[in-house]
C-alpha cells in the first residue's frame, strides 16, 4: 500500500471491507466499515439490485494495539427493481461475520482458543472482549465442536484408561454427580467424557463407538469399581483388564484409615483430635514403610502402642504394606505369590475391615496381576486429571455437562488448533548485548 490509500484496511485485515471512520471511544476504538461491493445482482431473478437503505450493525472484533475494538458495519440493504420478483429486499452478508453474531468469526475463533486451549474462564474472556458470557460460550461451542468432533482427533488406541471424576459436588438438590473419563494412555489425551459413572453409562458409550476401533484396544486400565468392570462388557471383553496400581494401593490406605477412625472412636469416644496418639500418626501410617526414617518408625510404633490396644490398626497397617509389596515385584510370578500371601493374610484376620480388603483383592486378583504383564496403569491420566480439574476450577461449577465435556476435550483432548504462523523474532535493541 505505497500510494497512501488503504493503510487502515491493511491494519483492519478484513478482506472485502473499507474503513469509513476510526474514532477513539471511551475504552475502545470504534471503527466504522462498509463492504466494498457496490454492485450486486438479485439472487432470484438476477436483475441488478438497487441500494435500498443502510443500517449499522455493531460487532466486537479482536483488540487492536491493546485497545478493544467495536466494529460498526454499515450494512447495505438491497432491493430488486422487478416489481413481481419475490426477493423484494435483502441485506448483504460476509464470510467474516455470521448472521446475528456479536463477534466476528476471527474474534470468535480466538475466544474459543482462549477458553479451550488455555483453559481461561469464559467470564474473563468475555470481560476482556466487552461481550456477555453467552456470546463467548456460544463462540466456544460453534468453533470448538468441529475441532472436538474431528474424526482424526483420536487415532487408534491400544491402551485405554477409564477413570471417574466428580463433575458436580453434592448440594441440596442432588448428590455428587460423576463423570467418566476415557483416556488414551499412550497418547495421553482425553478421548471422551461420559456423564455418570454407572455401568450403563460406560456400556452405552462403548455401544456407540466404532466396533473396529474398539477391537484395536488391547488393554483397559480402571480403578476398582465394579461398575466399570461390568460396563466394559460385552464390547471390550477381548481386552486385558488391568486394575490401576494407584487405586489398588489406595484401598489398602482406606482400610488403614477406617480402622484408625473406629479404634479411635472406641478407645477415646470421640473423633480424632490434634493431640490424640492415632490422629498424630495418621500420615505416617499411610507412608510406605521404606520411606519412614528411624524417627518416623519410632513415632509410629509409639502411637500404636498407646492408641491401639488390640493391635487392630497394626494389623491393617501390615495388610496395607502387603498390598504395596505386590508392586515391589517386577516379576509376574513373584507378584502372584505376593498377592496370594496378602489375600491369605487378610482372610485370617479377625478385623472386619481387613477381611473386607482381602475380599476385594481376591475379587480383582486377575486384574491386579495383569499390571505386571502389561505394564499398564492409569498413571498417565493423573496429569490429565489435573487438566480436567483446571477446567473445572475455572468454570466455577458447571451446570451443563455438554459445555463441561467440550471444554475438557478442547483443553486435554489432543486438539489440532488451526495453525497461525509464528512471527519472526525481533532481536533486542540493547547495543552491546551478547544476545
Ligand atoms: Zn429479483
CSV table of C-alpha atoms and ligand atoms in Angstrom, one decimal:
chain,number,residue,atom,x,y,z
A,1,UNK,CA,0.0,0.0,0.0
A,2,UNK,CA,2.6,2.5,-1.1
A,3,UNK,CA,0.2,5.0,-2.6
A,4,UNK,CA,-1.1,6.0,0.9
A,5,UNK,CA,-4.6,4.7,0.4
A,6,UNK,CA,-5.8,1.6,2.1
A,7,UNK,CA,-3.5,1.8,5.0
A,8,UNK,CA,-6.3,1.4,7.5
A,9,UNK,CA,-7.6,-1.5,5.5
A,10,UNK,CA,-4.2,-3.2,5.9
A,11,UNK,CA,-4.5,-2.6,9.7
A,12,UNK,CA,-8.0,-4.0,9.8
A,13,UNK,CA,-7.2,-7.0,7.7
A,14,UNK,CA,-10.8,-7.9,6.8
A,15,UNK,CA,-11.0,-8.7,3.2
A,16,UNK,CA,-13.9,-7.0,1.3
A,17,UNK,CA,-14.2,-4.1,3.7
A,18,UNK,CA,-13.3,-0.5,3.6
A,19,UNK,CA,-12.8,1.7,6.7
A,20,UNK,CA,-15.0,4.8,6.8
A,21,UNK,CA,-14.0,6.2,10.1
A,22,UNK,CA,-11.9,5.5,13.2
A,23,UNK,CA,-12.6,7.3,16.4
A,24,UNK,CA,-11.4,6.8,20.0
A,25,UNK,CA,-14.4,5.9,22.2
A,26,UNK,CA,-14.3,5.5,25.9
A,27,UNK,CA,-12.1,2.5,26.5
A,28,UNK,CA,-12.4,1.3,22.9
A,29,UNK,CA,-11.7,2.0,19.3
A,30,UNK,CA,-14.8,2.5,17.2
A,31,UNK,CA,-14.1,1.5,13.6
A,32,UNK,CA,-16.9,2.1,11.0
A,33,UNK,CA,-16.7,0.0,8.0
A,34,UNK,CA,-18.6,-0.9,4.8
A,35,UNK,CA,-18.3,-3.6,2.3
A,36,UNK,CA,-16.5,-2.9,-1.0
A,37,UNK,CA,-19.2,-4.5,-3.1
A,38,UNK,CA,-21.1,-1.6,-4.5
A,39,UNK,CA,-22.8,-3.6,-7.2
A,40,UNK,CA,-24.8,-6.8,-6.8
A,41,UNK,CA,-27.5,-8.8,-8.6
A,42,UNK,CA,-30.8,-10.1,-7.3
A,43,UNK,CA,-30.4,-13.7,-6.1
A,44,UNK,CA,-33.7,-14.7,-7.5
A,45,UNK,CA,-34.0,-13.1,-10.9
A,46,UNK,CA,-30.5,-11.7,-11.5
A,47,UNK,CA,-31.5,-8.1,-12.2
A,48,UNK,CA,-29.0,-5.5,-11.0
A,49,UNK,CA,-30.1,-4.6,-7.5
A,50,UNK,CA,-30.7,-1.1,-6.2
A,51,UNK,CA,-29.3,0.3,-3.0
A,52,UNK,CA,-32.3,0.4,-0.6
A,53,UNK,CA,-31.0,1.6,2.8
A,54,UNK,CA,-28.2,1.3,5.2
A,55,UNK,CA,-28.3,0.0,8.8
A,56,UNK,CA,-25.4,-0.1,11.2
A,57,UNK,CA,-24.6,-3.4,12.9
A,58,UNK,CA,-22.3,-3.4,15.9
A,59,UNK,CA,-19.7,-6.1,16.3
A,60,UNK,CA,-16.8,-7.0,18.5
A,61,UNK,CA,-13.5,-7.8,16.8
A,62,UNK,CA,-10.0,-8.7,18.1
A,63,UNK,CA,-8.3,-6.0,20.1
A,64,UNK,CA,-6.2,-3.5,18.2
A,65,UNK,CA,-2.9,-2.3,19.7
A,66,UNK,CA,-4.2,-3.2,23.2
A,67,UNK,CA,-7.5,-1.4,22.7
A,68,UNK,CA,-10.8,-3.3,22.4
A,69,UNK,CA,-12.5,-2.7,19.1
A,70,UNK,CA,-16.1,-2.0,18.2
A,71,UNK,CA,-16.8,-2.5,14.5
A,72,UNK,CA,-19.7,-0.6,13.2
A,73,UNK,CA,-20.6,-2.2,9.9
A,74,UNK,CA,-22.9,0.0,7.9
A,75,UNK,CA,-24.7,-2.9,6.2
A,76,UNK,CA,-26.3,-2.4,2.8
A,77,UNK,CA,-29.9,-3.3,2.2
A,78,UNK,CA,-30.6,-4.1,-1.4
A,79,UNK,CA,-33.9,-4.0,-3.3
A,80,UNK,CA,-34.9,-5.8,-6.5
A,81,UNK,CA,-36.3,-3.4,-9.1
A,82,UNK,CA,-38.5,-6.0,-10.7
A,83,UNK,CA,-42.0,-5.4,-9.3
A,84,UNK,CA,-43.1,-9.1,-9.4
A,85,UNK,CA,-39.9,-10.5,-8.1
A,86,UNK,CA,-40.4,-12.3,-4.7
A,87,UNK,CA,-36.9,-11.4,-3.5
A,88,UNK,CA,-38.0,-7.8,-2.7
A,89,UNK,CA,-35.2,-6.7,-0.3
A,90,UNK,CA,-32.3,-8.4,1.5
A,91,UNK,CA,-29.2,-7.4,3.4
A,92,UNK,CA,-25.7,-8.2,2.4
A,93,UNK,CA,-23.6,-10.7,4.3
A,94,UNK,CA,-19.9,-11.5,4.8
A,95,UNK,CA,-17.9,-14.7,5.5
A,96,UNK,CA,-16.2,-12.8,8.3
A,97,UNK,CA,-19.4,-12.3,10.2
A,98,UNK,CA,-22.2,-14.8,11.0
A,99,UNK,CA,-25.8,-13.6,10.8
A,100,UNK,CA,-26.9,-12.4,14.3
A,101,UNK,CA,-23.4,-12.8,15.7
A,102,UNK,CA,-21.9,-10.3,18.1
A,103,UNK,CA,-18.3,-11.4,17.4
A,104,UNK,CA,-16.5,-11.5,14.1
A,105,UNK,CA,-15.5,-15.0,13.1
A,106,UNK,CA,-11.9,-14.4,13.9
A,107,UNK,CA,-12.7,-12.9,17.3
A,108,UNK,CA,-15.0,-16.0,18.0
A,109,UNK,CA,-12.2,-18.4,17.0
A,110,UNK,CA,-9.7,-16.6,19.3
A,111,UNK,CA,-12.3,-16.6,22.2
A,112,UNK,CA,-12.6,-20.4,21.7
A,113,UNK,CA,-8.9,-20.8,21.7
A,114,UNK,CA,-8.5,-18.8,24.9
A,115,UNK,CA,-11.2,-20.8,26.7
A,116,UNK,CA,-10.3,-24.1,25.2
A,117,UNK,CA,-6.6,-24.4,24.7
A,118,UNK,CA,-5.6,-22.0,27.5
A,119,UNK,CA,-8.5,-23.1,29.9
A,120,UNK,CA,-9.3,-19.5,30.7
A,121,UNK,CA,-12.6,-18.7,32.3
A,122,UNK,CA,-15.4,-17.7,29.9
A,123,UNK,CA,-16.2,-14.7,32.1
A,124,UNK,CA,-12.7,-13.3,31.9
A,125,UNK,CA,-12.5,-13.6,28.1
A,126,UNK,CA,-16.0,-12.1,27.9
A,127,UNK,CA,-15.0,-9.1,30.0
A,128,UNK,CA,-11.8,-8.6,28.0
A,129,UNK,CA,-13.6,-8.5,24.7
A,130,UNK,CA,-16.5,-6.5,26.1
A,131,UNK,CA,-19.3,-9.0,25.4
A,132,UNK,CA,-21.5,-11.1,27.6
A,133,UNK,CA,-20.8,-14.6,28.9
A,134,UNK,CA,-23.1,-16.3,26.5
A,135,UNK,CA,-21.6,-14.7,23.5
A,136,UNK,CA,-18.2,-16.2,24.3
A,137,UNK,CA,-19.7,-19.6,25.3
A,138,UNK,CA,-21.6,-19.7,22.0
A,139,UNK,CA,-18.4,-19.0,20.2
A,140,UNK,CA,-16.7,-21.8,22.1
A,141,UNK,CA,-19.5,-24.2,21.1
A,142,UNK,CA,-19.5,-23.1,17.5
A,143,UNK,CA,-15.8,-23.1,16.8
A,144,UNK,CA,-14.9,-25.8,19.3
A,145,UNK,CA,-17.4,-28.5,18.3
A,146,UNK,CA,-15.9,-29.2,14.9
A,147,UNK,CA,-12.5,-29.5,16.5
A,148,UNK,CA,-13.7,-32.0,19.1
A,149,UNK,CA,-15.7,-34.0,16.5
A,150,UNK,CA,-12.8,-34.2,14.1
A,151,UNK,CA,-12.5,-37.9,13.3
A,152,UNK,CA,-8.7,-37.6,13.2
A,153,UNK,CA,-8.5,-36.2,16.8
A,154,UNK,CA,-8.4,-39.7,18.3
A,155,UNK,CA,-6.4,-42.3,16.4
A,156,UNK,CA,-6.1,-46.0,17.1
A,157,UNK,CA,-6.0,-46.6,20.8
A,158,UNK,CA,-4.2,-49.7,22.3
A,159,UNK,CA,-4.2,-48.8,26.0
A,160,UNK,CA,-7.5,-47.3,27.2
A,161,UNK,CA,-7.8,-45.8,30.7
A,162,UNK,CA,-11.2,-45.4,32.4
A,163,UNK,CA,-11.4,-43.1,35.4
A,164,UNK,CA,-14.1,-41.3,37.2
A,165,UNK,CA,-14.0,-37.6,38.2
A,166,UNK,CA,-16.6,-35.7,40.1
A,167,UNK,CA,-18.5,-33.3,37.9
A,168,UNK,CA,-20.8,-31.6,40.4
A,169,UNK,CA,-20.5,-31.5,44.1
A,170,UNK,CA,-23.5,-32.6,46.1
A,171,UNK,CA,-25.9,-29.9,47.2
A,172,UNK,CA,-29.4,-29.8,48.5
A,173,UNK,CA,-30.9,-30.7,45.1
A,174,UNK,CA,-28.6,-33.5,44.0
A,175,UNK,CA,-25.9,-35.9,45.3
A,176,UNK,CA,-22.4,-35.7,43.8
A,177,UNK,CA,-22.6,-36.2,40.1
A,178,UNK,CA,-19.7,-38.1,38.5
A,179,UNK,CA,-18.3,-38.2,35.0
A,180,UNK,CA,-16.3,-41.0,33.5
A,181,UNK,CA,-13.2,-40.0,31.5
A,182,UNK,CA,-11.9,-42.2,28.7
A,183,UNK,CA,-8.2,-41.7,28.1
A,184,UNK,CA,-5.7,-42.9,25.5
A,185,UNK,CA,-2.9,-43.9,28.0
A,186,UNK,CA,-0.2,-43.8,25.4
A,187,UNK,CA,-1.0,-40.6,23.6
A,188,UNK,CA,-2.1,-39.1,26.9
A,189,UNK,CA,-5.2,-37.4,25.6
A,190,UNK,CA,-8.8,-37.5,26.8
A,191,UNK,CA,-10.8,-39.4,24.3
A,192,UNK,CA,-14.2,-38.5,25.7
A,193,UNK,CA,-16.2,-37.7,28.9
A,194,UNK,CA,-19.3,-39.5,29.7
A,195,UNK,CA,-21.9,-38.2,32.2
A,196,UNK,CA,-22.3,-40.6,35.1
A,197,UNK,CA,-20.2,-43.4,36.5
A,198,UNK,CA,-22.6,-46.3,36.3
A,199,UNK,CA,-22.1,-49.5,34.3
A,200,UNK,CA,-24.9,-48.5,31.9
A,201,UNK,CA,-23.2,-45.1,31.1
A,202,UNK,CA,-20.0,-46.8,30.1
A,203,UNK,CA,-21.7,-49.6,28.2
A,204,UNK,CA,-23.8,-47.1,26.3
A,205,UNK,CA,-20.7,-45.2,25.2
A,206,UNK,CA,-19.0,-48.4,24.1
A,207,UNK,CA,-22.1,-49.4,22.2
A,208,UNK,CA,-21.9,-46.1,20.3
A,209,UNK,CA,-18.2,-46.5,19.4
A,210,UNK,CA,-16.9,-47.9,16.2
A,211,UNK,CA,-16.5,-51.7,16.7
A,212,UNK,CA,-13.3,-51.8,14.6
A,213,UNK,CA,-11.9,-49.1,16.8
A,214,UNK,CA,-12.9,-51.0,20.0
A,215,UNK,CA,-11.3,-54.2,18.5
A,216,UNK,CA,-8.0,-52.4,18.4
A,217,UNK,CA,-7.9,-51.8,22.2
A,218,UNK,CA,-5.7,-54.4,23.8
A,219,UNK,CA,-5.6,-53.2,27.4
A,220,UNK,CA,-8.1,-51.3,29.6
A,221,UNK,CA,-7.0,-49.9,33.0
A,222,UNK,CA,-9.7,-48.9,35.5
A,223,UNK,CA,-10.0,-48.3,39.2
A,224,UNK,CA,-11.5,-51.0,41.4
A,225,UNK,CA,-15.1,-50.1,40.6
A,226,UNK,CA,-17.5,-52.9,39.8
A,227,UNK,CA,-19.5,-50.6,37.6
A,228,UNK,CA,-16.6,-50.1,35.3
A,229,UNK,CA,-15.8,-53.8,35.2
A,230,UNK,CA,-19.3,-54.7,34.1
A,231,UNK,CA,-19.7,-51.6,31.9
A,232,UNK,CA,-16.8,-52.7,29.7
A,233,UNK,CA,-18.8,-55.9,28.9
A,234,UNK,CA,-19.5,-57.1,26.3
A,235,UNK,CA,-17.9,-54.6,24.0
A,236,UNK,CA,-14.4,-54.8,25.5
A,237,UNK,CA,-14.4,-58.4,26.6
A,238,UNK,CA,-11.4,-59.1,24.3
A,239,UNK,CA,-9.2,-56.6,26.1
A,240,UNK,CA,-6.9,-57.4,29.0
A,241,UNK,CA,-8.3,-55.7,32.1
A,242,UNK,CA,-5.8,-54.0,34.5
A,243,UNK,CA,-6.6,-52.7,37.9
A,244,UNK,CA,-4.8,-49.4,38.3
A,245,UNK,CA,-1.9,-49.8,40.9
A,246,UNK,CA,-2.6,-46.4,42.4
A,247,UNK,CA,-6.2,-47.3,43.2
A,248,UNK,CA,-5.2,-50.8,44.5
A,249,UNK,CA,-2.8,-49.2,47.0
A,250,UNK,CA,-5.5,-46.7,47.9
A,251,UNK,CA,-7.9,-49.4,49.0
A,252,UNK,CA,-5.1,-50.5,51.4
A,253,UNK,CA,-4.8,-47.0,52.7
A,254,UNK,CA,-8.5,-46.7,53.1
A,255,UNK,CA,-8.6,-49.8,55.2
A,256,UNK,CA,-6.0,-48.3,57.5
A,257,UNK,CA,-8.0,-45.0,57.7
A,258,UNK,CA,-11.2,-46.9,58.5
A,259,UNK,CA,-9.6,-49.0,61.3
A,260,UNK,CA,-7.8,-46.0,62.7
A,261,UNK,CA,-11.1,-44.0,63.0
A,262,UNK,CA,-13.0,-46.9,64.5
A,263,UNK,CA,-10.3,-47.7,67.1
A,264,UNK,CA,-10.0,-44.0,67.9
A,265,UNK,CA,-13.8,-43.8,68.5
A,266,UNK,CA,-13.9,-47.0,70.6
A,267,UNK,CA,-11.0,-46.1,72.8
A,268,UNK,CA,-11.5,-42.3,73.3
A,269,UNK,CA,-15.2,-42.0,72.4
A,270,UNK,CA,-14.6,-39.0,70.1
A,271,UNK,CA,-13.3,-38.2,66.6
A,272,UNK,CA,-9.6,-37.6,66.1
A,273,UNK,CA,-8.2,-34.5,67.8
A,274,UNK,CA,-4.8,-33.0,67.3
A,275,UNK,CA,-3.2,-34.5,70.4
A,276,UNK,CA,-4.7,-38.0,70.1
A,277,UNK,CA,-2.0,-40.6,69.5
A,278,UNK,CA,-3.6,-42.2,66.5
A,279,UNK,CA,-4.5,-38.9,64.9
A,280,UNK,CA,-0.9,-37.7,65.2
A,281,UNK,CA,0.4,-40.7,63.3
A,282,UNK,CA,-2.3,-40.7,60.6
A,283,UNK,CA,0.1,-39.6,57.8
A,284,UNK,CA,2.9,-41.8,58.9
A,285,UNK,CA,0.6,-44.8,58.7
A,286,UNK,CA,-0.1,-44.1,55.1
A,287,UNK,CA,3.5,-43.6,54.1
A,288,UNK,CA,5.3,-46.5,52.6
A,289,UNK,CA,7.4,-48.4,55.3
A,290,UNK,CA,10.6,-47.9,53.3
A,291,UNK,CA,10.0,-44.2,53.3
A,292,UNK,CA,9.9,-43.9,57.1
A,293,UNK,CA,13.2,-42.9,58.7
A,294,UNK,CA,14.1,-44.2,62.2
A,295,UNK,CA,12.4,-41.3,63.9
A,296,UNK,CA,9.2,-41.8,61.9
A,297,UNK,CA,9.2,-45.5,62.8
A,298,UNK,CA,9.7,-44.8,66.5
A,299,UNK,CA,6.9,-42.2,66.4
A,300,UNK,CA,4.5,-44.6,64.6
A,301,UNK,CA,5.3,-47.5,67.0
A,302,UNK,CA,4.8,-45.3,70.0
A,303,UNK,CA,1.5,-44.1,68.7
A,304,UNK,CA,0.3,-47.6,68.0
A,305,UNK,CA,1.4,-48.8,71.4
A,306,UNK,CA,-0.5,-46.0,73.2
A,307,UNK,CA,-3.6,-45.8,70.9
A,308,UNK,CA,-4.1,-49.3,69.5
A,309,UNK,CA,-4.6,-51.7,72.5
A,310,UNK,CA,-5.7,-54.7,70.5
A,311,UNK,CA,-3.3,-54.3,67.6
A,312,UNK,CA,-6.1,-53.9,65.1
A,313,UNK,CA,-4.6,-50.9,63.5
A,314,UNK,CA,-1.2,-52.6,63.4
A,315,UNK,CA,-2.9,-55.4,61.5
A,316,UNK,CA,-4.4,-53.0,59.0
A,317,UNK,CA,-1.0,-51.3,58.5
A,318,UNK,CA,0.6,-54.7,57.8
A,319,UNK,CA,-2.2,-55.6,55.4
A,320,UNK,CA,-1.7,-52.3,53.6
A,321,UNK,CA,2.1,-52.9,53.3
A,322,UNK,CA,1.4,-56.4,51.9
A,323,UNK,CA,-0.7,-54.7,49.2
A,324,UNK,CA,2.2,-52.3,48.4
A,325,UNK,CA,4.6,-55.2,48.3
A,326,UNK,CA,2.8,-56.6,45.2
A,327,UNK,CA,4.2,-53.6,43.3
A,328,UNK,CA,7.7,-54.0,44.6
A,329,UNK,CA,8.0,-57.1,42.4
A,330,UNK,CA,8.7,-56.7,38.7
A,331,UNK,CA,8.3,-60.4,38.0
A,332,UNK,CA,4.7,-61.6,37.4
A,333,UNK,CA,5.3,-64.9,39.2
A,334,UNK,CA,6.6,-63.1,42.3
A,335,UNK,CA,3.7,-60.8,42.2
A,336,UNK,CA,1.3,-63.7,42.1
A,337,UNK,CA,3.0,-65.2,45.2
A,338,UNK,CA,2.8,-61.8,47.0
A,339,UNK,CA,-0.9,-61.2,46.2
A,340,UNK,CA,-1.8,-64.6,47.4
A,341,UNK,CA,0.1,-64.0,50.5
A,342,UNK,CA,-1.7,-60.7,51.0
A,343,UNK,CA,-5.1,-62.3,50.4
A,344,UNK,CA,-4.4,-65.2,52.8
A,345,UNK,CA,-3.2,-62.8,55.5
A,346,UNK,CA,-6.3,-60.7,55.2
A,347,UNK,CA,-8.7,-63.7,55.2
A,348,UNK,CA,-7.3,-65.0,58.5
A,349,UNK,CA,-7.7,-61.7,60.3
A,350,UNK,CA,-10.3,-61.0,63.0
A,351,UNK,CA,-10.8,-57.4,61.9
A,352,UNK,CA,-13.8,-56.9,59.5
A,353,UNK,CA,-12.1,-54.1,57.6
A,354,UNK,CA,-9.1,-56.2,56.9
A,355,UNK,CA,-11.1,-59.2,55.8
A,356,UNK,CA,-13.1,-57.0,53.5
A,357,UNK,CA,-9.8,-55.7,52.0
A,358,UNK,CA,-8.9,-59.4,51.4
A,359,UNK,CA,-12.2,-60.0,49.6
A,360,UNK,CA,-11.6,-57.0,47.3
A,361,UNK,CA,-8.1,-58.2,46.5
A,362,UNK,CA,-9.4,-61.7,45.7
A,363,UNK,CA,-12.1,-60.3,43.5
A,364,UNK,CA,-9.7,-58.3,41.4
A,365,UNK,CA,-6.8,-60.7,41.5
A,366,UNK,CA,-6.6,-61.2,37.8
A,367,UNK,CA,-6.8,-57.5,37.0
A,368,UNK,CA,-4.2,-56.6,39.7
A,369,UNK,CA,-1.8,-59.2,38.3
A,370,UNK,CA,-2.4,-58.0,34.7
A,371,UNK,CA,-0.4,-54.9,35.6
A,372,UNK,CA,2.8,-56.9,35.8
A,373,UNK,CA,2.2,-58.5,32.4
A,374,UNK,CA,1.1,-55.3,30.5
A,375,UNK,CA,2.9,-52.5,32.4
A,376,UNK,CA,-0.4,-50.5,32.0
A,377,UNK,CA,-1.6,-48.1,34.7
A,378,UNK,CA,-3.7,-45.1,34.9
A,379,UNK,CA,-0.6,-43.1,35.9
A,380,UNK,CA,-0.7,-41.1,32.7
A,381,UNK,CA,-4.2,-40.0,33.4
A,382,UNK,CA,-3.1,-38.3,36.6
A,383,UNK,CA,-1.7,-35.4,34.6
A,384,UNK,CA,-4.8,-35.3,32.6
A,385,UNK,CA,-6.9,-35.2,35.7
A,386,UNK,CA,-5.0,-32.1,36.6
A,387,UNK,CA,-6.1,-30.5,33.3
A,388,UNK,CA,-9.7,-31.6,33.9
A,389,UNK,CA,-9.5,-30.0,37.3
A,390,UNK,CA,-8.1,-26.8,35.9
A,391,UNK,CA,-11.0,-26.6,33.5
A,392,UNK,CA,-13.4,-27.4,36.4
A,393,UNK,CA,-12.0,-24.7,38.6
A,394,UNK,CA,-12.1,-22.0,36.1
A,395,UNK,CA,-15.7,-22.9,35.3
A,396,UNK,CA,-16.8,-22.2,38.9
A,397,UNK,CA,-19.3,-25.1,38.8
A,398,UNK,CA,-20.7,-26.2,35.5
A,399,UNK,CA,-24.4,-26.6,35.0
A,400,UNK,CA,-24.3,-28.0,31.6
A,401,UNK,CA,-22.4,-31.3,31.1
A,402,UNK,CA,-22.2,-30.7,27.4
A,403,UNK,CA,-20.2,-27.5,28.0
A,404,UNK,CA,-18.0,-29.2,30.5
A,405,UNK,CA,-17.3,-32.1,28.2
A,406,UNK,CA,-16.5,-29.6,25.3
A,407,UNK,CA,-14.1,-27.6,27.4
A,408,UNK,CA,-12.3,-30.6,28.8
A,409,UNK,CA,-11.8,-32.0,25.4
A,410,UNK,CA,-10.7,-28.7,24.0
A,411,UNK,CA,-8.1,-28.4,26.7
A,412,UNK,CA,-6.9,-32.0,27.0
A,413,UNK,CA,-8.3,-33.9,24.1
A,414,UNK,CA,-5.4,-33.6,21.7
A,415,UNK,CA,-7.0,-30.9,19.6
A,416,UNK,CA,-5.2,-29.7,16.4
A,417,UNK,CA,-5.7,-26.0,16.6
A,418,UNK,CA,-5.7,-24.1,13.3
A,419,UNK,CA,-2.1,-23.0,13.0
A,420,UNK,CA,-1.1,-19.4,13.0
A,421,UNK,CA,2.4,-18.8,11.5
A,422,UNK,CA,4.8,-17.7,14.2
A,423,UNK,CA,6.1,-14.2,13.7
A,424,UNK,CA,9.8,-13.7,13.1
A,425,UNK,CA,11.7,-12.7,16.2
A,426,UNK,CA,12.7,-9.1,16.7
A,427,UNK,CA,16.1,-9.0,18.4
A,428,UNK,CA,16.9,-7.0,21.4
A,429,UNK,CA,17.9,-3.4,20.8
A,430,UNK,CA,20.5,-3.3,23.5
A,431,UNK,CA,23.6,-2.2,21.6
A,432,UNK,CA,26.3,-4.2,23.5
A,433,UNK,CA,24.2,-7.2,24.5
A,434,UNK,CA,25.5,-10.6,23.6
A,435,UNK,CA,22.0,-11.8,22.7
B,1,LIG,ZN1,-35.3,-10.1,-8.3
